[in-house]
Amino acid sequence: MKGKIVLLSSPHGEFTIEELTVPEPRRGEMLVKQVMCGVCGTDVHMYQGHLPGVKYPIVLGHEPIGTIEKLGEGVEADHSGRPVGEGDLIYVIPGLNCGKCYFCSVLREPTLCLNGTGYGFNPFPENPRSFSGGYAEYIHMNHPWSTFIKLDAKPEAAVLLEPLTVGIHAVDRAGLRPGDTVAIQGCGAIGISALIAAREGGAFKVIVVGAPESRLRFARELGADMTINIEEVGDPDERVRLVKGETTGEYGADAVFECTGVPSAVPEGIRMLRRGGTYAVAGHFTDAGATSLNPYADLNNKHITLVGVWGGDVAHFVRGRPIVESWRYPLERFISHKLPLERCGDAMEAIMGDYRLDGKEVNKMVIVGSP
Ligand SMILES: [Zn+2]
Ligand SMILES: [Zn+2]
């Protein structure tokens, strides 16, 4: 049996489709038939060569869901203990962590693993022509550090679980408490995820600051109490004033989540925060440059907690699953484009360009292995 992979030759290189023999899973392994794979900003960073340490050629795609095509001997349950069988829908958890390094075993921070790699991140650089990423018809889960979870949800909603793990991790890091007022900067996949995680994490009021209007409308449908359109309110001072106006005593938000990837959002977001609040940076997965802070006014005197959020691990996937399975949020409506393997390049161009493709605004795009 043959199956297709999409191989990216080099930064800014060509995406070419290659046909490989589909391997037989060995003991402890699994063969997954890709159902869809989310296209993420990180894929674009890798396409542009902006992610350090990445080896090319590479099969991209770290948000893959699929059905179990063939189970290797000994695989009976997912990593939450749910029994699995052939045909079940699963999320291939992309992150591969060694479990043994200082960060894994002592600090228990698997996303900081010193030996970390992942499906969609070329886990076998010596053999890149393999089913090692989500931009392919199959994913061969043959790395010894693999984890996965079974899902009972619509694929279009389930595929958003990976970005949702970043939102959940951010809420953990911010130590959100019931009754908190939260501001979220950005309404891409991470901003939307932070919104859902904040609501589930006990936020009383959530304000989303971003653009375009269509995404803000979606944010309101998901439960945002107020949205501020940065295309309409161009003045950062005014945006800060509007956010503070919604908070207790107009002191500022209890927590602010940066989900924009834009460095200048950081000082603005800190101004939206009350004294003693928490600022979480969750939108910078590549180096977009520096920004300046005033150590006295923004940090010391303001007495804030400033945290970074690096990805999500298997625990965040397991905790995000019931949210996806609950049907409480119409996540599937965030999918704007379903593209065949041949169109991976078009997806990259749309994100690097004006966020439009086929005459339609881009929200979340997915690559579909076999339409
Ligand atoms: Zn991603
Ligand atoms: Zn490790």
mmCIF file of C-alpha atoms and ligand atoms in Angstrom:
data_model
loop_
_atom_site.group_PDB
_atom_site.id
_atom_site.type_symbol
_atom_site.label_atom_id
_atom_site.label_comp_id
_atom_site.label_asym_id
_atom_site.label_seq_id
_atom_site.Cartn_x
_atom_site.Cartn_y
_atom_site.Cartn_z
ATOM 1 C CA MET A 1 0.000 0.000 0.000
ATOM 2 C CA LYS A 2 1.256 3.460 -0.927
ATOM 3 C CA GLY A 3 0.548 6.766 0.780
ATOM 4 C CA LYS A 4 1.404 10.402 0.139
ATOM 5 C CA ILE A 5 3.548 12.799 2.139
ATOM 6 C CA VAL A 6 4.167 16.488 1.450
ATOM 7 C CA LEU A 7 7.859 17.238 1.703
ATOM 8 C CA LEU A 8 9.135 20.804 2.149
ATOM 9 C CA SER A 9 12.619 20.915 0.610
ATOM 10 C CA SER A 10 14.116 23.908 2.427
ATOM 11 C CA PRO A 11 13.109 27.270 3.917
ATOM 12 C CA HIS A 12 11.009 29.053 1.268
ATOM 13 C CA GLY A 13 11.425 25.902 -0.816
ATOM 14 C CA GLU A 14 9.038 23.688 -2.724
ATOM 15 C CA PHE A 15 6.318 21.479 -1.332
ATOM 16 C CA THR A 16 6.388 18.235 -3.292
ATOM 17 C CA ILE A 17 4.183 15.207 -2.953
ATOM 18 C CA GLU A 18 5.957 11.888 -2.683
ATOM 19 C CA GLU A 19 4.460 8.426 -2.518
ATOM 20 C CA LEU A 20 5.922 6.001 -0.026
ATOM 21 C CA THR A 21 5.131 2.482 0.978
ATOM 22 C CA VAL A 22 2.925 2.590 4.057
ATOM 23 C CA PRO A 23 4.717 0.757 6.846
ATOM 24 C CA GLU A 24 3.319 -2.024 8.976
ATOM 25 C CA PRO A 25 3.233 -0.866 12.615
ATOM 26 C CA ARG A 26 5.461 -2.904 14.896
ATOM 27 C CA ARG A 27 4.929 -3.639 18.561
ATOM 28 C CA GLY A 28 3.937 -0.474 20.451
ATOM 29 C CA GLU A 29 3.463 1.494 17.231
ATOM 30 C CA MET A 30 0.417 2.660 15.370
ATOM 31 C CA LEU A 31 -0.545 3.620 11.842
ATOM 32 C CA VAL A 32 -2.993 6.517 11.641
ATOM 33 C CA LYS A 33 -4.982 7.548 8.579
ATOM 34 C CA GLN A 34 -4.955 11.333 8.585
ATOM 35 C CA VAL A 35 -8.429 12.913 8.695
ATOM 36 C CA MET A 36 -7.220 16.502 8.839
ATOM 37 C CA CYS A 37 -4.341 18.539 10.174
ATOM 38 C CA GLY A 38 -4.491 22.155 11.305
ATOM 39 C CA VAL A 39 -2.310 24.758 9.615
ATOM 40 C CA CYS A 40 -0.596 26.816 12.287
ATOM 41 C CA GLY A 41 1.512 29.974 12.417
ATOM 42 C CA THR A 42 4.412 27.783 13.540
ATOM 43 C CA ASP A 43 4.240 25.913 10.205
ATOM 44 C CA VAL A 44 4.681 29.243 8.464
ATOM 45 C CA HIS A 45 7.661 30.077 10.704
ATOM 46 C CA MET A 46 9.219 26.754 9.681
ATOM 47 C CA TYR A 47 8.397 27.395 6.032
ATOM 48 C CA GLN A 48 10.258 30.693 6.365
ATOM 49 C CA GLY A 49 13.176 29.070 8.216
ATOM 50 C CA HIS A 50 12.485 31.098 11.342
ATOM 51 C CA LEU A 51 12.410 28.242 13.829
ATOM 52 C CA PRO A 52 15.899 27.408 15.094
ATOM 53 C CA GLY A 53 17.126 23.816 14.977
ATOM 54 C CA VAL A 54 14.721 22.591 12.292
ATOM 55 C CA LYS A 55 16.251 20.200 9.753
ATOM 56 C CA TYR A 56 15.070 20.125 6.129
ATOM 57 C CA PRO A 57 13.582 18.457 4.162
ATOM 58 C CA ILE A 58 10.623 18.112 6.480
ATOM 59 C CA VAL A 59 7.015 16.913 6.588
ATOM 60 C CA LEU A 60 5.129 19.707 8.385
ATOM 61 C CA GLY A 61 1.888 19.417 10.348
ATOM 62 C CA HIS A 62 1.736 19.153 14.137
ATOM 63 C CA GLU A 63 -2.037 19.349 14.602
ATOM 64 C CA PRO A 64 -3.072 16.003 13.111
ATOM 65 C CA ILE A 65 -6.128 13.972 13.855
ATOM 66 C CA GLY A 66 -6.894 10.699 12.220
ATOM 67 C CA THR A 67 -8.405 7.285 12.565
ATOM 68 C CA ILE A 68 -6.454 4.282 13.714
ATOM 69 C CA GLU A 69 -5.685 2.308 10.560
ATOM 70 C CA LYS A 70 -3.642 -0.388 12.235
ATOM 71 C CA LEU A 71 -2.597 -0.993 15.829
ATOM 72 C CA GLY A 72 0.766 -2.470 16.599
ATOM 73 C CA GLU A 73 0.912 -5.310 19.049
ATOM 74 C CA GLY A 74 0.420 -4.213 22.658
ATOM 75 C CA VAL A 75 -1.391 -0.932 21.978
ATOM 76 C CA GLU A 76 -4.731 -1.256 23.733
ATOM 77 C CA ALA A 77 -5.474 2.136 25.280
ATOM 78 C CA ASP A 78 -4.655 5.781 24.754
ATOM 79 C CA HIS A 79 -2.561 7.788 27.220
ATOM 80 C CA SER A 80 -5.569 8.583 29.387
ATOM 81 C CA GLY A 81 -6.499 4.901 29.671
ATOM 82 C CA ARG A 82 -9.354 4.893 27.151
ATOM 83 C CA PRO A 83 -9.453 1.612 25.246
ATOM 84 C CA VAL A 84 -8.787 1.973 21.539
ATOM 85 C CA GLY A 85 -9.492 -0.042 18.440
ATOM 86 C CA GLU A 86 -9.045 0.320 14.708
ATOM 87 C CA GLY A 87 -11.247 3.053 13.239
ATOM 88 C CA ASP A 88 -11.211 5.225 16.374
ATOM 89 C CA LEU A 89 -10.575 8.953 15.991
ATOM 90 C CA ILE A 90 -7.410 10.053 17.774
ATOM 91 C CA TYR A 91 -5.240 13.119 18.204
ATOM 92 C CA VAL A 92 -1.604 12.440 17.447
ATOM 93 C CA ILE A 93 -0.055 14.487 20.254
ATOM 94 C CA PRO A 94 2.786 16.149 18.413
ATOM 95 C CA GLY A 95 5.234 16.818 21.264
ATOM 96 C CA LEU A 96 7.833 14.129 21.940
ATOM 97 C CA ASN A 97 9.605 14.520 25.296
ATOM 98 C CA CYS A 98 12.302 12.233 26.639
ATOM 99 C CA GLY A 99 10.959 12.012 30.203
ATOM 100 C CA LYS A 100 14.511 11.739 31.499
ATOM 101 C CA CYS A 101 16.219 15.110 31.157
ATOM 102 C CA TYR A 102 16.349 17.686 33.983
ATOM 103 C CA PHE A 103 13.317 19.599 32.658
ATOM 104 C CA CYS A 104 11.226 16.442 32.141
ATOM 105 C CA SER A 105 12.107 14.448 35.213
ATOM 106 C CA VAL A 106 13.024 17.003 37.887
ATOM 107 C CA LEU A 107 11.151 20.181 36.952
ATOM 108 C CA ARG A 108 8.229 18.307 35.316
ATOM 109 C CA GLU A 109 8.050 20.790 32.460
ATOM 110 C CA PRO A 110 7.841 18.472 29.425
ATOM 111 C CA THR A 111 7.410 21.284 26.900
ATOM 112 C CA LEU A 112 10.907 22.440 27.882
ATOM 113 C CA CYS A 113 12.471 18.997 27.259
ATOM 114 C CA LEU A 114 16.140 19.283 26.297
ATOM 115 C CA ASN A 115 15.698 16.490 23.740
ATOM 116 C CA GLY A 116 12.239 17.547 22.621
ATOM 117 C CA THR A 117 11.047 17.027 19.076
ATOM 118 C CA GLY A 118 7.672 16.221 17.571
ATOM 119 C CA TYR A 119 5.568 14.900 14.747
ATOM 120 C CA GLY A 120 5.575 17.702 12.188
ATOM 121 C CA PHE A 121 8.995 18.815 13.472
ATOM 122 C CA ASN A 122 11.101 16.193 11.659
ATOM 123 C CA PRO A 123 11.568 13.726 14.514
ATOM 124 C CA PHE A 124 13.769 11.492 12.307
ATOM 125 C CA PRO A 125 16.177 13.917 10.585
ATOM 126 C CA GLU A 126 18.176 10.976 9.218
ATOM 127 C CA ASN A 127 15.032 9.754 7.435
ATOM 128 C CA PRO A 128 12.832 12.757 6.611
ATOM 129 C CA ARG A 129 10.990 10.834 3.873
ATOM 130 C CA SER A 130 8.609 9.211 6.325
ATOM 131 C CA PHE A 131 5.090 9.541 7.663
ATOM 132 C CA SER A 132 6.304 11.844 10.417
ATOM 133 C CA GLY A 133 3.987 14.854 10.072
ATOM 134 C CA GLY A 134 0.365 15.741 9.571
ATOM 135 C CA TYR A 135 0.692 16.997 5.991
ATOM 136 C CA ALA A 136 0.374 13.460 4.718
ATOM 137 C CA GLU A 137 -2.147 10.702 4.125
ATOM 138 C CA TYR A 138 -0.834 8.654 7.042
ATOM 139 C CA ILE A 139 1.069 9.223 10.257
ATOM 140 C CA HIS A 140 3.269 6.408 11.477
ATOM 141 C CA MET A 141 3.473 6.723 15.260
ATOM 142 C CA ASN A 142 6.755 4.905 15.662
ATOM 143 C CA HIS A 143 8.692 7.249 17.912
ATOM 144 C CA PRO A 144 9.230 5.650 21.329
ATOM 145 C CA TRP A 145 8.075 8.802 23.139
ATOM 146 C CA SER A 146 4.717 8.995 21.289
ATOM 147 C CA THR A 147 1.457 9.772 23.071
ATOM 148 C CA PHE A 148 -2.083 10.056 21.742
ATOM 149 C CA ILE A 149 -5.648 10.403 22.913
ATOM 150 C CA LYS A 150 -8.895 9.066 21.583
ATOM 151 C CA LEU A 151 -11.627 11.613 20.911
ATOM 152 C CA ASP A 152 -15.362 11.414 20.565
ATOM 153 C CA ALA A 153 -15.975 14.650 18.688
ATOM 154 C CA LYS A 154 -16.532 16.107 15.272
ATOM 155 C CA PRO A 155 -13.125 16.194 13.491
ATOM 156 C CA GLU A 156 -13.546 19.888 12.632
ATOM 157 C CA ALA A 157 -13.812 20.693 16.351
ATOM 158 C CA ALA A 158 -11.332 18.077 17.554
ATOM 159 C CA VAL A 159 -8.556 19.414 15.327
ATOM 160 C CA LEU A 160 -8.508 22.619 17.410
ATOM 161 C CA LEU A 161 -7.466 20.756 20.537
ATOM 162 C CA GLU A 162 -3.746 21.461 19.992
ATOM 163 C CA PRO A 163 -4.116 25.270 20.029
ATOM 164 C CA LEU A 164 -6.539 24.859 22.937
ATOM 165 C CA THR A 165 -3.767 23.219 24.977
ATOM 166 C CA VAL A 166 -1.792 26.470 24.763
ATOM 167 C CA GLY A 167 -4.806 28.370 26.144
ATOM 168 C CA ILE A 168 -5.167 25.880 28.986
ATOM 169 C CA HIS A 169 -1.455 26.052 29.774
ATOM 170 C CA ALA A 170 -1.677 29.876 29.778
ATOM 171 C CA VAL A 171 -4.594 29.836 32.218
ATOM 172 C CA ASP A 172 -2.629 27.467 34.479
ATOM 173 C CA ARG A 173 0.404 29.734 34.363
ATOM 174 C CA ALA A 174 -1.708 32.810 35.131
ATOM 175 C CA GLY A 175 -3.297 31.180 38.177
ATOM 176 C CA LEU A 176 -6.754 32.387 37.189
ATOM 177 C CA ARG A 177 -9.388 32.524 39.937
ATOM 178 C CA PRO A 178 -13.203 32.484 39.809
ATOM 179 C CA GLY A 179 -14.527 36.005 39.426
ATOM 180 C CA ASP A 180 -11.482 37.322 37.598
ATOM 181 C CA THR A 181 -11.735 39.807 34.759
ATOM 182 C CA VAL A 182 -9.511 38.768 31.883
ATOM 183 C CA ALA A 183 -8.363 40.635 28.791
ATOM 184 C CA ILE A 184 -7.121 38.711 25.757
ATOM 185 C CA GLN A 185 -5.050 40.416 23.088
ATOM 186 C CA GLY A 186 -5.547 38.682 19.745
ATOM 187 C CA CYS A 187 -8.318 36.522 18.307
ATOM 188 C CA GLY A 188 -6.478 33.968 16.203
ATOM 189 C CA ALA A 189 -6.480 30.302 17.172
ATOM 190 C CA ILE A 190 -4.495 30.999 20.359
ATOM 191 C CA GLY A 191 -6.659 33.970 21.379
ATOM 192 C CA ILE A 192 -9.835 31.950 20.830
ATOM 193 C CA SER A 193 -8.274 29.096 22.820
ATOM 194 C CA ALA A 194 -7.327 31.422 25.675
ATOM 195 C CA LEU A 195 -10.899 32.734 25.692
ATOM 196 C CA ILE A 196 -12.362 29.230 26.046
ATOM 197 C CA ALA A 197 -9.777 28.194 28.637
ATOM 198 C CA ALA A 198 -10.376 31.393 30.648
ATOM 199 C CA ARG A 199 -14.125 30.777 30.691
ATOM 200 C CA GLU A 200 -13.620 27.182 31.749
ATOM 201 C CA GLY A 201 -11.030 28.346 34.277
ATOM 202 C CA GLY A 202 -13.473 30.547 36.143
ATOM 203 C CA ALA A 203 -13.145 33.976 34.537
ATOM 204 C CA PHE A 204 -16.212 36.071 35.247
ATOM 205 C CA LYS A 205 -15.670 38.569 32.467
ATOM 206 C CA VAL A 206 -13.564 38.177 29.327
ATOM 207 C CA ILE A 207 -12.652 41.062 27.019
ATOM 208 C CA VAL A 208 -11.106 40.261 23.627
ATOM 209 C CA VAL A 209 -9.038 42.898 21.836
ATOM 210 C CA GLY A 210 -8.291 42.195 18.180
ATOM 211 C CA ALA A 211 -9.492 42.131 14.573
ATOM 212 C CA PRO A 212 -11.099 41.514 12.121
ATOM 213 C CA GLU A 213 -14.730 41.933 13.086
ATOM 214 C CA SER A 214 -15.714 38.442 11.884
ATOM 215 C CA ARG A 215 -13.354 36.841 14.407
ATOM 216 C CA LEU A 216 -14.546 39.168 17.181
ATOM 217 C CA ARG A 217 -18.108 38.159 16.382
ATOM 218 C CA PHE A 218 -17.059 34.539 16.748
ATOM 219 C CA ALA A 219 -15.354 35.417 20.065
ATOM 220 C CA ARG A 220 -18.648 36.872 21.324
ATOM 221 C CA GLU A 221 -20.469 33.691 20.272
ATOM 222 C CA LEU A 222 -17.938 31.712 22.286
ATOM 223 C CA GLY A 223 -18.670 33.815 25.350
ATOM 224 C CA ALA A 224 -16.545 36.973 25.184
ATOM 225 C CA ASP A 225 -18.429 39.622 27.180
ATOM 226 C CA MET A 226 -16.937 42.491 25.243
ATOM 227 C CA THR A 227 -14.712 42.906 22.205
ATOM 228 C CA ILE A 228 -12.575 45.839 21.110
ATOM 229 C CA ASN A 229 -11.802 46.086 17.398
ATOM 230 C CA ILE A 230 -8.274 47.437 16.942
ATOM 231 C CA GLU A 231 -9.169 48.491 13.390
ATOM 232 C CA GLU A 232 -11.827 50.790 14.832
ATOM 233 C CA VAL A 233 -10.044 51.816 18.018
ATOM 234 C CA GLY A 234 -6.593 52.588 16.661
ATOM 235 C CA ASP A 235 -5.299 54.421 19.725
ATOM 236 C CA PRO A 236 -3.665 52.130 22.322
ATOM 237 C CA ASP A 237 -4.460 54.631 25.124
ATOM 238 C CA GLU A 238 -8.127 54.404 24.243
ATOM 239 C CA ARG A 239 -8.011 50.585 24.207
ATOM 240 C CA VAL A 240 -6.397 50.569 27.647
ATOM 241 C CA ARG A 241 -9.069 52.968 28.902
ATOM 242 C CA LEU A 242 -11.874 50.808 27.481
ATOM 243 C CA VAL A 243 -10.517 47.640 29.115
ATOM 244 C CA LYS A 244 -9.968 49.320 32.479
ATOM 245 C CA GLY A 245 -13.489 50.745 32.327
ATOM 246 C CA GLU A 246 -14.815 47.167 32.508
ATOM 247 C CA THR A 247 -12.870 46.236 35.647
ATOM 248 C CA THR A 248 -13.440 46.630 39.368
ATOM 249 C CA GLY A 249 -12.635 50.205 40.393
ATOM 250 C CA GLU A 250 -11.271 50.692 36.859
ATOM 251 C CA TYR A 251 -7.986 49.385 38.256
ATOM 252 C CA GLY A 252 -7.384 47.029 35.336
ATOM 253 C CA ALA A 253 -7.780 43.352 34.463
ATOM 254 C CA ASP A 254 -6.752 40.624 36.896
ATOM 255 C CA ALA A 255 -5.003 38.802 34.071
ATOM 256 C CA VAL A 256 -4.080 39.687 30.505
ATOM 257 C CA PHE A 257 -3.128 37.116 27.858
ATOM 258 C CA GLU A 258 -0.948 38.151 24.940
ATOM 259 C CA CYS A 259 -1.962 36.040 21.906
ATOM 260 C CA THR A 260 -0.870 38.309 19.055
ATOM 261 C CA GLY A 261 2.776 37.602 18.231
ATOM 262 C CA VAL A 262 3.241 41.376 18.031
ATOM 263 C CA PRO A 263 5.915 42.713 20.425
ATOM 264 C CA SER A 264 4.252 46.119 20.940
ATOM 265 C CA ALA A 265 1.191 44.352 22.361
ATOM 266 C CA VAL A 266 3.185 43.541 25.512
ATOM 267 C CA PRO A 267 3.609 47.045 27.005
ATOM 268 C CA GLU A 268 0.039 47.870 25.977
ATOM 269 C CA GLY A 269 -1.281 44.725 27.632
ATOM 270 C CA ILE A 270 0.627 45.392 30.841
ATOM 271 C CA ARG A 271 -1.092 48.781 30.983
ATOM 272 C CA MET A 272 -4.458 46.988 30.813
ATOM 273 C CA LEU A 273 -3.505 45.038 33.931
ATOM 274 C CA ARG A 274 -4.242 46.064 37.522
ATOM 275 C CA ARG A 275 -1.422 46.337 40.053
ATOM 276 C CA GLY A 276 -0.549 42.865 41.259
ATOM 277 C CA GLY A 277 -2.104 41.209 38.199
ATOM 278 C CA THR A 278 -0.631 38.548 35.925
ATOM 279 C CA TYR A 279 0.525 39.011 32.360
ATOM 280 C CA ALA A 280 0.963 35.871 30.251
ATOM 281 C CA VAL A 281 2.825 35.905 26.943
ATOM 282 C CA ALA A 282 1.386 33.055 24.851
ATOM 283 C CA GLY A 283 1.560 34.346 21.278
ATOM 284 C CA HIS A 284 5.279 34.508 20.543
ATOM 285 C CA PHE A 285 6.388 31.189 19.080
ATOM 286 C CA THR A 286 8.992 32.892 16.923
ATOM 287 C CA ASP A 287 11.278 35.881 17.378
ATOM 288 C CA ALA A 288 9.336 38.927 16.177
ATOM 289 C CA GLY A 289 11.741 41.403 17.746
ATOM 290 C CA ALA A 290 12.068 43.284 21.029
ATOM 291 C CA THR A 291 9.890 45.698 22.903
ATOM 292 C CA SER A 292 10.686 48.024 25.768
ATOM 293 C CA LEU A 293 9.311 47.972 29.281
ATOM 294 C CA ASN A 294 9.797 50.364 32.147
ATOM 295 C CA PRO A 295 11.088 48.238 35.034
ATOM 296 C CA TYR A 296 9.693 50.643 37.614
ATOM 297 C CA ALA A 297 6.265 51.476 36.201
ATOM 298 C CA ASP A 298 5.511 48.207 34.414
ATOM 299 C CA LEU A 299 7.022 45.642 36.768
ATOM 300 C CA ASN A 300 8.407 46.620 40.158
ATOM 301 C CA ASN A 301 5.977 49.296 41.264
ATOM 302 C CA LYS A 302 3.135 47.619 39.431
ATOM 303 C CA HIS A 303 3.972 44.409 41.318
ATOM 304 C CA ILE A 304 2.924 42.174 38.439
ATOM 305 C CA THR A 305 3.579 38.531 37.696
ATOM 306 C CA LEU A 306 4.948 38.101 34.186
ATOM 307 C CA VAL A 307 4.842 34.578 32.735
ATOM 308 C CA GLY A 308 5.718 32.898 29.455
ATOM 309 C CA VAL A 309 3.856 29.891 28.063
ATOM 310 C CA TRP A 310 5.706 27.372 25.900
ATOM 311 C CA GLY A 311 3.284 25.031 24.130
ATOM 312 C CA GLY A 312 1.121 22.359 25.706
ATOM 313 C CA ASP A 313 1.833 18.819 26.849
ATOM 314 C CA VAL A 314 -0.131 15.597 27.067
ATOM 315 C CA ALA A 315 -1.811 16.677 30.328
ATOM 316 C CA HIS A 316 -3.248 19.757 28.621
ATOM 317 C CA PHE A 317 -4.555 17.548 25.806
ATOM 318 C CA VAL A 318 -6.312 15.269 28.273
ATOM 319 C CA ARG A 319 -7.798 18.257 30.116
ATOM 320 C CA GLY A 320 -8.855 19.960 26.883
ATOM 321 C CA ARG A 321 -10.573 16.867 25.510
ATOM 322 C CA PRO A 322 -13.818 17.139 27.553
ATOM 323 C CA ILE A 323 -14.166 20.755 26.418
ATOM 324 C CA VAL A 324 -13.956 19.654 22.779
ATOM 325 C CA GLU A 325 -16.217 16.658 23.381
ATOM 326 C CA SER A 326 -18.848 18.688 25.251
ATOM 327 C CA TRP A 327 -20.122 20.534 22.131
ATOM 328 C CA ARG A 328 -20.312 23.582 24.428
ATOM 329 C CA TYR A 329 -18.429 25.701 21.899
ATOM 330 C CA PRO A 330 -19.096 25.704 18.128
ATOM 331 C CA LEU A 331 -15.370 25.274 17.445
ATOM 332 C CA GLU A 332 -15.922 23.709 14.041
ATOM 333 C CA ARG A 333 -17.149 27.067 12.775
ATOM 334 C CA PHE A 334 -13.611 28.445 13.102
ATOM 335 C CA ILE A 335 -12.459 26.221 10.206
ATOM 336 C CA SER A 336 -12.505 28.439 7.145
ATOM 337 C CA HIS A 337 -10.703 26.265 4.578
ATOM 338 C CA LYS A 338 -10.222 22.556 3.923
ATOM 339 C CA LEU A 339 -7.349 22.121 1.509
ATOM 340 C CA PRO A 340 -5.926 19.038 -0.218
ATOM 341 C CA LEU A 341 -2.247 18.059 0.191
ATOM 342 C CA GLU A 342 -1.419 19.811 -3.093
ATOM 343 C CA ARG A 343 -2.303 23.192 -1.570
ATOM 344 C CA CYS A 344 0.046 23.415 1.445
ATOM 345 C CA GLY A 345 1.946 26.189 -0.340
ATOM 346 C CA ASP A 346 -1.251 28.199 -0.855
ATOM 347 C CA ALA A 347 -1.964 27.957 2.868
ATOM 348 C CA MET A 348 1.499 29.366 3.711
ATOM 349 C CA GLU A 349 1.085 32.195 1.181
ATOM 350 C CA ALA A 350 -2.304 33.160 2.624
ATOM 351 C CA ILE A 351 -0.924 33.503 6.164
ATOM 352 C CA MET A 352 2.134 35.418 4.960
ATOM 353 C CA GLY A 353 -0.112 37.605 2.819
ATOM 354 C CA ASP A 354 -3.484 39.136 3.524
ATOM 355 C CA TYR A 355 -5.198 36.239 5.263
ATOM 356 C CA ARG A 356 -7.459 35.606 2.305
ATOM 357 C CA LEU A 357 -7.684 32.506 0.138
ATOM 358 C CA ASP A 358 -10.149 31.612 -2.612
ATOM 359 C CA GLY A 359 -11.926 34.925 -2.015
ATOM 360 C CA LYS A 360 -12.564 34.106 1.649
ATOM 361 C CA GLU A 361 -11.132 35.365 4.921
ATOM 362 C CA VAL A 362 -8.779 32.860 6.566
ATOM 363 C CA ASN A 363 -9.508 31.713 10.098
ATOM 364 C CA LYS A 364 -8.281 28.183 10.665
ATOM 365 C CA MET A 365 -7.212 26.174 7.634
ATOM 366 C CA VAL A 366 -6.832 22.422 7.638
ATOM 367 C CA ILE A 367 -5.012 20.092 5.278
ATOM 368 C CA VAL A 368 -7.021 17.014 4.360
ATOM 369 C CA GLY A 369 -5.003 13.900 3.472
ATOM 370 C CA SER A 370 -7.504 12.055 1.334
ATOM 371 C CA PRO A 371 -10.590 14.114 0.512
HETATM 372 ZN ZN ZN B 1 0.595 24.888 16.223
HETATM 373 ZN ZN ZN B 2 13.275 15.679 28.415
#
